[in-house]
Coordinates of C-alpha atoms in Angstrom, one line a residue:
M193 CA 171.9 -97.6 -81.5
K194 CA 170.2 -98.7 -84.9
D195 CA 169.8 -96.0 -87.4
R196 CA 166.1 -95.6 -87.9
S197 CA 166.1 -92.5 -90.3
S198 CA 167.2 -94.2 -93.8
I199 CA 164.5 -97.1 -93.9
I200 CA 161.0 -96.7 -92.2
F201 CA 158.8 -99.7 -92.5
G202 CA 160.6 -101.0 -95.4
N203 CA 160.5 -97.8 -97.5
P204 CA 163.8 -95.9 -98.1
I205 CA 164.1 -92.1 -97.3
D206 CA 166.0 -90.0 -99.6
K207 CA 169.3 -88.6 -99.1
K208 CA 168.1 -84.9 -99.1
T209 CA 165.9 -85.5 -96.1
L210 CA 168.5 -87.7 -94.3
K211 CA 170.9 -84.7 -94.6
K212 CA 168.2 -82.4 -93.6
A213 CA 167.5 -84.5 -90.4
E214 CA 171.1 -84.8 -89.7
K215 CA 171.2 -81.1 -89.6
S216 CA 168.2 -80.8 -87.3
K217 CA 169.9 -83.1 -84.5
A218 CA 173.1 -80.8 -84.9
K219 CA 171.2 -77.8 -84.5
F220 CA 169.7 -79.1 -81.2
I221 CA 173.0 -80.1 -79.7
K222 CA 174.5 -76.7 -80.8
R223 CA 171.7 -75.0 -78.8
F224 CA 171.5 -77.3 -75.9
G225 CA 174.5 -79.0 -75.8
D226 CA 176.0 -82.9 -76.1
D227 CA 175.1 -84.9 -73.2
S228 CA 175.4 -88.3 -75.2
K229 CA 177.9 -89.5 -72.8
K230 CA 176.2 -88.6 -69.7
E231 CA 174.0 -91.0 -68.0
Y232 CA 170.6 -89.7 -65.9
H233 CA 169.6 -91.5 -62.8
L234 CA 166.3 -91.8 -61.5
A235 CA 163.9 -91.5 -58.3
L236 CA 160.6 -91.6 -57.6
K237 CA 158.4 -89.0 -56.4
P238 CA 154.8 -89.2 -55.2
I239 CA 152.0 -87.3 -57.1
P240 CA 149.4 -86.7 -54.6
C241 CA 146.3 -86.4 -56.6
L242 CA 147.0 -89.5 -58.7
S243 CA 147.7 -91.6 -55.4
H244 CA 144.5 -93.5 -55.8
M245 CA 146.0 -95.2 -59.0
G246 CA 149.3 -95.8 -57.2
V247 CA 151.5 -93.7 -59.8
S248 CA 154.6 -92.0 -58.9
E249 CA 156.7 -89.8 -60.9
L250 CA 160.4 -90.6 -62.3
V251 CA 162.6 -87.7 -61.4
S252 CA 166.2 -86.9 -61.4
S253 CA 168.8 -88.6 -58.9
D254 CA 172.4 -89.1 -58.1
K255 CA 172.0 -92.8 -57.6
P256 CA 171.0 -95.8 -59.8
F257 CA 167.1 -96.6 -59.5
Q258 CA 165.9 -100.0 -58.0
W259 CA 162.9 -101.0 -60.3
S260 CA 159.8 -102.9 -59.1
E261 CA 159.0 -106.3 -60.9
K262 CA 155.6 -104.8 -61.2
A263 CA 156.5 -101.9 -62.9
V264 CA 154.6 -100.4 -66.0
V265 CA 156.3 -97.3 -67.4
V266 CA 154.0 -94.5 -68.9
G267 CA 156.4 -92.1 -71.2
N268 CA 155.0 -88.9 -71.8
I269 CA 155.7 -85.1 -72.5
R270 CA 153.8 -82.1 -71.6
M271 CA 152.0 -80.6 -74.8
G272 CA 148.8 -79.5 -73.9
F273 CA 146.6 -81.5 -71.8
G274 CA 146.3 -84.3 -74.2
H275 CA 149.2 -86.4 -73.5
Y276 CA 148.8 -86.1 -70.0
R277 CA 145.2 -87.2 -70.1
I278 CA 146.1 -90.3 -71.9
S279 CA 149.0 -91.2 -70.0
M280 CA 146.6 -90.9 -66.7
A281 CA 144.2 -93.4 -68.3
I282 CA 147.2 -95.9 -68.8
A283 CA 148.4 -95.3 -65.6
S284 CA 145.0 -96.0 -64.0
C285 CA 144.3 -99.1 -66.1
A286 CA 147.9 -100.5 -65.4
K287 CA 147.1 -100.1 -61.8
A288 CA 143.7 -102.0 -61.9
M289 CA 145.3 -104.7 -63.6
G290 CA 147.6 -105.2 -60.8
Y291 CA 150.9 -103.3 -61.9
E292 CA 152.7 -99.9 -60.5
P293 CA 152.6 -97.4 -62.7
Y294 CA 155.5 -95.1 -63.3
W295 CA 155.2 -91.7 -64.6
F296 CA 158.3 -90.7 -67.0
N297 CA 157.8 -87.0 -68.6
L298 CA 160.9 -86.9 -70.8
A299 CA 160.3 -82.8 -71.0
G300 CA 161.0 -82.8 -67.3
F301 CA 164.8 -83.3 -66.9
E302 CA 167.7 -80.9 -67.5
A303 CA 168.9 -82.7 -70.6
T304 CA 169.8 -81.9 -74.2
G305 CA 166.8 -84.2 -75.2
S306 CA 164.5 -82.5 -72.5
K307 CA 165.0 -79.0 -73.6
M308 CA 164.7 -80.1 -77.4
I309 CA 161.2 -81.3 -76.5
R310 CA 160.4 -78.0 -74.5
Y311 CA 161.3 -75.7 -77.4
Q312 CA 159.3 -77.7 -79.7
N313 CA 156.1 -78.0 -77.3
D314 CA 156.6 -74.0 -76.7
L315 CA 156.6 -73.4 -80.6
Y316 CA 153.5 -75.7 -81.0
S317 CA 151.7 -74.0 -78.1
L318 CA 152.4 -70.7 -79.7
A319 CA 151.1 -71.8 -82.7
S320 CA 148.0 -73.3 -81.4
R321 CA 147.1 -69.9 -79.7
I322 CA 147.7 -68.0 -82.8
S323 CA 145.3 -70.5 -84.9
S324 CA 142.5 -70.0 -82.6
K325 CA 142.8 -66.1 -83.2
S326 CA 143.7 -65.8 -86.9
K327 CA 141.7 -67.5 -89.6
L328 CA 144.7 -66.7 -92.2
F329 CA 147.2 -68.3 -90.3
N330 CA 145.1 -71.2 -89.3
A331 CA 143.9 -71.7 -93.1
L332 CA 147.3 -71.4 -94.8
I333 CA 149.7 -72.8 -92.3
W334 CA 148.4 -74.6 -89.3
E335 CA 145.6 -76.4 -90.8
P336 CA 147.7 -78.0 -93.6
L337 CA 150.6 -78.6 -91.2
N338 CA 148.7 -80.7 -88.9
S339 CA 146.7 -82.8 -91.7
E340 CA 149.2 -83.1 -94.4
G341 CA 152.7 -82.0 -93.4
F342 CA 152.9 -84.2 -90.4
R343 CA 151.4 -87.1 -92.3
K344 CA 154.6 -87.4 -94.6
L345 CA 157.1 -90.2 -94.2
T346 CA 159.9 -87.6 -94.5
Y347 CA 158.4 -86.0 -91.4
N348 CA 159.1 -88.8 -89.4
A349 CA 162.8 -89.4 -90.2
A350 CA 163.8 -85.9 -88.7
D351 CA 161.8 -87.0 -85.7
Q352 CA 163.8 -90.5 -85.7
K353 CA 166.9 -88.7 -85.7
N354 CA 166.4 -86.1 -83.1
S355 CA 164.8 -88.6 -80.9
E356 CA 168.4 -90.1 -80.6
L357 CA 169.1 -87.3 -78.1
L358 CA 166.9 -88.9 -75.7
V359 CA 168.7 -92.0 -75.3
P360 CA 170.8 -90.7 -71.9
L361 CA 167.6 -90.4 -70.1
F362 CA 167.1 -94.2 -70.3
A363 CA 170.3 -95.2 -68.7
D364 CA 168.8 -96.7 -65.5
F365 CA 165.9 -98.9 -67.5
P366 CA 165.9 -102.6 -67.4
K367 CA 165.6 -103.5 -71.5
D368 CA 162.6 -105.5 -70.9
V369 CA 160.6 -103.1 -68.5
P370 CA 156.9 -102.5 -70.0
Y371 CA 156.6 -99.1 -71.5
V372 CA 153.6 -97.3 -72.8
A373 CA 154.4 -93.8 -74.5
T374 CA 151.5 -91.5 -75.2
H375 CA 153.4 -89.2 -77.4
V376 CA 155.8 -90.6 -80.5
W377 CA 159.0 -89.2 -79.1
P378 CA 159.0 -91.0 -75.7
S379 CA 158.5 -94.1 -77.9
Q380 CA 161.4 -93.4 -80.3
G381 CA 163.4 -92.3 -77.5
A382 CA 162.7 -95.8 -75.7
V383 CA 163.6 -98.1 -78.9
H384 CA 166.7 -96.1 -79.4
A385 CA 167.6 -97.0 -75.8
G386 CA 167.1 -100.6 -76.7
L387 CA 163.9 -101.4 -74.8
T388 CA 161.9 -104.2 -75.9
H389 CA 158.4 -104.0 -74.5
V390 CA 157.6 -100.5 -76.2
V391 CA 153.8 -99.6 -77.0
N392 CA 153.4 -96.5 -78.9
A393 CA 149.9 -95.5 -78.0
I394 CA 148.8 -93.3 -81.0
P395 CA 146.5 -90.4 -79.7
D396 CA 144.6 -89.2 -82.9
N397 CA 142.2 -90.3 -85.8
W398 CA 143.9 -88.8 -88.5
P399 CA 147.0 -91.1 -89.6
M400 CA 150.3 -89.2 -89.6
A401 CA 153.8 -90.5 -90.2
L402 CA 154.5 -88.2 -87.3
H403 CA 153.2 -91.0 -84.9
L404 CA 155.4 -93.8 -86.2
S405 CA 157.7 -95.5 -84.1
E406 CA 159.3 -98.5 -85.6
G407 CA 160.5 -101.2 -83.4
A408 CA 157.6 -100.6 -81.0
I409 CA 153.9 -101.8 -81.0
H410 CA 151.4 -99.3 -82.2
T411 CA 147.8 -99.0 -81.1
V412 CA 145.3 -97.1 -82.3
Q413 CA 141.6 -96.6 -81.2
T414 CA 139.7 -96.7 -84.3
P415 CA 139.2 -98.7 -87.3
F416 CA 139.7 -95.6 -89.8
A417 CA 143.3 -95.0 -88.1
Y418 CA 144.2 -98.8 -88.4
L419 CA 143.3 -98.9 -92.3
G420 CA 145.3 -95.6 -92.7
Y421 CA 148.6 -96.9 -90.7
K422 CA 148.5 -100.4 -91.9
M423 CA 148.6 -99.0 -95.6
M424 CA 150.7 -95.8 -94.7
N425 CA 147.8 -94.1 -96.7
G426 CA 148.7 -90.7 -98.1
F427 CA 152.4 -90.8 -96.3
A428 CA 154.1 -90.2 -99.8
K429 CA 153.2 -89.5 -102.9
T430 CA 153.4 -93.0 -104.4
P431 CA 152.3 -96.1 -102.5
L432 CA 154.3 -97.3 -99.7
K433 CA 155.2 -100.7 -98.2
G434 CA 152.7 -100.8 -95.2
M435 CA 153.1 -101.6 -91.6
D436 CA 153.9 -105.2 -90.4
D437 CA 151.0 -107.3 -88.9
D438 CA 152.6 -107.4 -85.5
S439 CA 153.4 -103.6 -85.2
L440 CA 149.9 -102.6 -85.3
F441 CA 146.9 -103.2 -83.2
E442 CA 143.2 -101.5 -83.0
V443 CA 142.5 -101.7 -79.1
G444 CA 139.6 -99.1 -78.6
H445 CA 139.5 -95.8 -76.7
Y446 CA 142.1 -95.0 -74.1
V447 CA 139.8 -94.4 -70.9
D448 CA 140.6 -94.3 -67.2
H449 CA 139.7 -97.2 -65.1
E450 CA 137.6 -95.1 -62.9
L451 CA 135.4 -93.9 -65.7
V452 CA 135.0 -97.3 -67.4
A453 CA 134.1 -99.1 -64.0
N454 CA 131.6 -96.7 -63.0
L455 CA 130.4 -95.8 -66.6
E456 CA 126.7 -97.6 -66.0
E457 CA 126.4 -96.0 -62.7
D458 CA 127.2 -92.6 -64.1
T459 CA 125.0 -93.0 -67.2
K460 CA 122.1 -93.9 -65.0
S461 CA 122.5 -90.7 -63.1
R462 CA 122.6 -88.8 -66.2
L463 CA 119.3 -90.6 -67.5
E464 CA 117.9 -89.7 -64.1
R465 CA 118.6 -86.3 -64.4
I466 CA 116.9 -86.1 -68.0
D467 CA 113.9 -88.0 -66.8
S468 CA 113.2 -85.7 -63.5
D469 CA 114.1 -82.3 -65.3
K470 CA 116.8 -81.4 -63.4
P471 CA 119.2 -78.9 -64.1
L472 CA 121.7 -80.7 -66.8
R473 CA 125.5 -80.2 -66.1
L474 CA 127.6 -78.6 -68.9
L475 CA 131.6 -79.2 -68.5
F476 CA 133.9 -77.0 -70.8
S477 CA 137.6 -78.2 -70.8
V478 CA 139.8 -75.3 -71.3
G479 CA 142.6 -76.7 -73.5
G480 CA 146.2 -76.9 -72.4
A481 CA 146.9 -74.1 -74.9
G482 CA 144.7 -71.8 -73.0
A483 CA 143.1 -70.8 -76.2
G484 CA 139.7 -70.0 -77.3
A485 CA 138.6 -67.6 -74.7
K486 CA 136.6 -65.0 -76.5
S487 CA 134.5 -68.0 -77.9
L488 CA 133.9 -69.3 -74.8
L489 CA 132.8 -66.0 -73.4
E490 CA 130.1 -65.4 -76.3
S491 CA 128.8 -69.0 -75.5
L492 CA 128.5 -68.5 -71.7
K493 CA 126.4 -65.3 -72.7
K494 CA 124.1 -67.1 -75.0
L495 CA 123.7 -69.8 -72.3
S496 CA 123.0 -67.3 -69.7
P497 CA 119.1 -67.3 -69.8
Y498 CA 119.2 -71.0 -69.5
I499 CA 121.6 -70.8 -66.4
K500 CA 119.3 -68.0 -64.7
E501 CA 116.0 -70.3 -65.4
G502 CA 117.9 -73.1 -63.7
K503 CA 117.7 -75.1 -66.7
I504 CA 121.2 -76.1 -66.6
A505 CA 124.8 -75.5 -64.6
V506 CA 128.0 -74.9 -66.1
F507 CA 131.2 -76.2 -65.0
L508 CA 134.3 -74.4 -66.6
N509 CA 137.9 -76.0 -65.7
F510 CA 140.5 -73.6 -66.7
G511 CA 143.3 -76.2 -66.0
D512 CA 146.4 -74.1 -65.2
H513 CA 145.3 -71.3 -67.2
K514 CA 144.0 -68.6 -64.5
N515 CA 144.2 -65.8 -67.6
V516 CA 141.1 -67.2 -69.3
Y517 CA 138.9 -66.9 -66.0
E518 CA 140.6 -63.3 -65.5
Y519 CA 139.7 -62.5 -69.3
L520 CA 136.0 -63.6 -68.6
C521 CA 135.9 -61.5 -65.5
K522 CA 137.0 -58.4 -67.5
K523 CA 134.7 -58.8 -70.3
D524 CA 131.8 -59.6 -68.4
A525 CA 131.8 -59.2 -64.5
E526 CA 128.1 -59.4 -64.2
L527 CA 128.2 -63.0 -65.8
M528 CA 131.0 -64.2 -63.7
K529 CA 130.2 -62.4 -60.2
D530 CA 128.4 -64.9 -58.5
C531 CA 130.2 -68.2 -59.9
H532 CA 131.6 -71.0 -57.3
K533 CA 135.3 -70.8 -57.4
F534 CA 137.7 -73.4 -56.8
F535 CA 141.2 -72.3 -57.1
D536 CA 144.1 -74.6 -56.1
E537 CA 141.4 -76.4 -53.8
Y538 CA 141.7 -79.7 -55.2
G539 CA 140.6 -81.5 -52.1
K540 CA 137.2 -79.3 -52.2
I541 CA 136.8 -80.4 -56.0
E542 CA 136.8 -84.0 -54.6
E543 CA 133.9 -82.8 -52.1
L544 CA 131.8 -81.0 -54.5
V545 CA 131.9 -84.1 -56.8
K546 CA 130.5 -86.3 -53.9
E547 CA 127.9 -83.8 -53.2
L548 CA 126.8 -83.4 -56.7
R549 CA 126.3 -87.2 -57.0
T550 CA 122.7 -86.6 -54.8
A551 CA 122.4 -82.7 -54.8
D552 CA 121.3 -80.5 -57.9
A553 CA 124.1 -77.9 -59.5
K554 CA 123.4 -74.7 -59.9
G555 CA 125.1 -71.6 -61.6
I556 CA 128.5 -71.3 -63.1
Y557 CA 131.5 -73.4 -61.5
C558 CA 135.3 -72.4 -61.9
F559 CA 138.1 -74.3 -61.4
Y560 CA 141.7 -73.5 -61.6
N561 CA 144.6 -75.7 -60.4
S562 CA 148.3 -74.3 -60.9
D563 CA 149.3 -78.2 -60.5
I564 CA 149.4 -79.7 -63.8
F565 CA 148.2 -83.2 -62.7
E566 CA 145.4 -81.4 -60.5
A567 CA 144.2 -79.3 -63.6
V568 CA 144.0 -82.2 -65.9
Y569 CA 142.6 -84.6 -63.4
S570 CA 139.9 -82.3 -62.5
S571 CA 138.1 -82.8 -65.8
N572 CA 138.0 -86.7 -65.0
L573 CA 136.4 -85.9 -61.5
L574 CA 133.9 -83.6 -63.2
M575 CA 133.2 -85.8 -66.1
R576 CA 131.4 -88.2 -63.7
V577 CA 129.1 -85.8 -62.8
S578 CA 128.4 -84.0 -65.7
D579 CA 125.7 -84.6 -68.5
I580 CA 127.3 -82.9 -71.5
L581 CA 131.0 -82.3 -72.3
L582 CA 131.9 -79.4 -74.6
T583 CA 135.2 -79.9 -76.3
K584 CA 137.4 -79.4 -79.2
P585 CA 137.7 -83.1 -80.8
S586 CA 141.0 -83.9 -79.5
E587 CA 142.0 -86.7 -77.0
L588 CA 138.4 -86.1 -75.2
S589 CA 136.7 -87.4 -78.5
F590 CA 137.3 -90.7 -77.0
Y591 CA 135.9 -90.3 -73.7
P592 CA 132.5 -92.2 -72.6
I593 CA 130.3 -89.1 -71.9
P594 CA 127.9 -87.3 -74.3
K595 CA 130.0 -84.5 -76.2
I596 CA 129.5 -81.6 -78.2
F597 CA 132.4 -81.2 -80.3
T598 CA 133.4 -77.4 -80.8
K599 CA 136.2 -76.3 -83.3
H600 CA 139.3 -78.4 -84.0
I601 CA 142.6 -76.4 -83.9
G602 CA 144.6 -78.4 -86.3
G603 CA 143.4 -80.4 -89.1
H604 CA 144.0 -84.0 -87.5
E605 CA 141.6 -83.3 -84.8
A606 CA 138.8 -82.9 -87.2
Y607 CA 138.6 -86.6 -87.2
G608 CA 138.1 -87.2 -83.7
A609 CA 134.6 -85.3 -84.2
I610 CA 133.9 -87.4 -87.3
H611 CA 134.6 -90.9 -85.2
G612 CA 132.5 -89.7 -82.2
A613 CA 129.5 -88.8 -84.3
E614 CA 129.6 -92.1 -86.2
Y615 CA 129.7 -94.0 -83.2
G616 CA 127.1 -92.0 -81.6
D617 CA 128.5 -90.9 -78.4
G618 CA 129.0 -87.3 -79.5
S619 CA 127.9 -84.6 -81.9
F620 CA 129.2 -83.7 -85.2
E621 CA 131.8 -80.8 -85.3
V622 CA 129.9 -77.5 -84.4
P623 CA 132.8 -75.0 -85.5
E624 CA 131.1 -71.5 -84.7
V625 CA 129.8 -70.1 -81.6
K626 CA 126.2 -70.0 -83.2
S627 CA 125.9 -73.6 -84.4
Q628 CA 127.5 -74.8 -80.9
H629 CA 124.8 -72.9 -79.0
E630 CA 122.1 -74.5 -81.2
M631 CA 123.4 -77.8 -80.8
T632 CA 123.7 -77.3 -77.1
V633 CA 120.1 -76.1 -76.8
R634 CA 119.0 -79.0 -79.1
L635 CA 120.4 -81.5 -76.5
I636 CA 119.0 -79.6 -73.4
S637 CA 115.6 -79.5 -74.8
D638 CA 115.4 -82.7 -76.9
K639 CA 115.7 -85.2 -74.0
E640 CA 115.1 -88.2 -76.4
L641 CA 118.3 -87.6 -78.3
L642 CA 120.3 -87.3 -75.1
R643 CA 118.7 -90.4 -74.0
H644 CA 120.0 -91.8 -77.3
I645 CA 123.3 -90.6 -76.8
N646 CA 123.5 -92.1 -73.4
R647 CA 121.9 -95.3 -74.7
N648 CA 124.6 -95.8 -77.2
I649 CA 127.5 -95.4 -74.5
L650 CA 126.2 -98.2 -72.9
K651 CA 126.0 -100.2 -76.0
L652 CA 129.8 -99.4 -77.0
K653 CA 130.7 -100.2 -73.5
S654 CA 129.5 -103.5 -73.6
E655 CA 131.3 -103.9 -77.0
G656 CA 134.8 -103.2 -75.2
L657 CA 135.3 -99.9 -77.1
Y658 CA 136.6 -98.1 -73.9
D659 CA 138.8 -100.8 -73.1
G660 CA 141.8 -99.5 -75.0
G661 CA 143.9 -98.7 -72.1
Y662 CA 143.7 -102.1 -70.8
K663 CA 144.7 -103.3 -74.1
A664 CA 147.6 -101.0 -74.5
V665 CA 148.8 -102.2 -71.0
E666 CA 148.3 -105.8 -71.9
L667 CA 150.5 -105.7 -75.1
A668 CA 153.4 -104.0 -73.2
V669 CA 153.6 -106.8 -70.6
K670 CA 153.2 -109.5 -73.0
G671 CA 156.2 -111.8 -73.5
K672 CA 157.7 -110.4 -70.1
E673 CA 155.7 -112.5 -67.9

């Protein structure tokens, strides 16, 4: 296994940082055990709600796995909903291109590396929830860490060393299998294991050394991210040697094939609802950390008159966070009493989406699924029949639907809103409930503004901006074929 902590893209790392990285790896071995000599075998398990994209999950087995010649692996972890959502986009594009997508969640095993991922993810989720409630914690700790702390090259050295613990999970992998990672740890683990066709699909618009996985092909979604990574801008106090030409590609937004292929049809339906003065559909996507319940309640109260007047309908996808729904009911039972509930009824959500292609939406619709795949993909289904998506500027910043960007969580997310506003398929960030409501009312009432955003989406689609998922897969299979 090649050491990838000492020199990163030609930039040497100091001895103090390397010693700290070694201690970090040793800490996880002490906590979770040393399985470096163990080989984990795999088998395929269907994912029912993703059957339309032919994706199956790689799970534990006691026998070595037989690989398909058309396999494309999507390496991921559960950290919020974002990395799962991008993974679905990659898998969908792989299927549309004629490949067999395999879902590989490195956090889903009883391995040392998996336990390490879950441990760090729990800390991240806790901090995300705290940051949404504490302005002081957010300002002093979470914002600086997510914008500057993770940006430093020294941070990548520790991650590279920790990711060596993931190698046993790759025992069954052919070295040349096409592999797209939607988080840096699955990418680093694959490279350490000797895989040769690894794409590291970087999710955010803010360049950070956290996302570096030397030995992989790095893909980014924007020109801003490309420039920052190529120069390694701000990754150290002094200028660094930048990334190699063949290690970095700007590919566009990672978007599911279903959304890209039907974009013109869905946009046409949105424009028709605007022109015919039909109730507009607002989709709220509750994040994977389940944060922001108080702000959501305030927003719904302000929108209540527009709901009652039939000017808008509201879709609330709680994902797998039923506690947020329960909070809303407890705080305002009157507001929520007549909502249309779809709880662990994924089939009925699919039926509703078909119905809403021609029928009007009315009132508040609540969606909850305990299954993580159904929880995440429900938003994809609902996006096709929604007019405006209200979301923090994370991975959903890059999806082809008119968006209102609410308050970011972590400084890195802010640059998703900046990109969306500049390209014209979303608003600028509106961090307070008051400004969010003002933006929502403006889009509801100013028809030409909403038409303009929809026309921009059509223009961006014609330019290939939403083709990033296909291009990431293409880079992964290039050379093997």
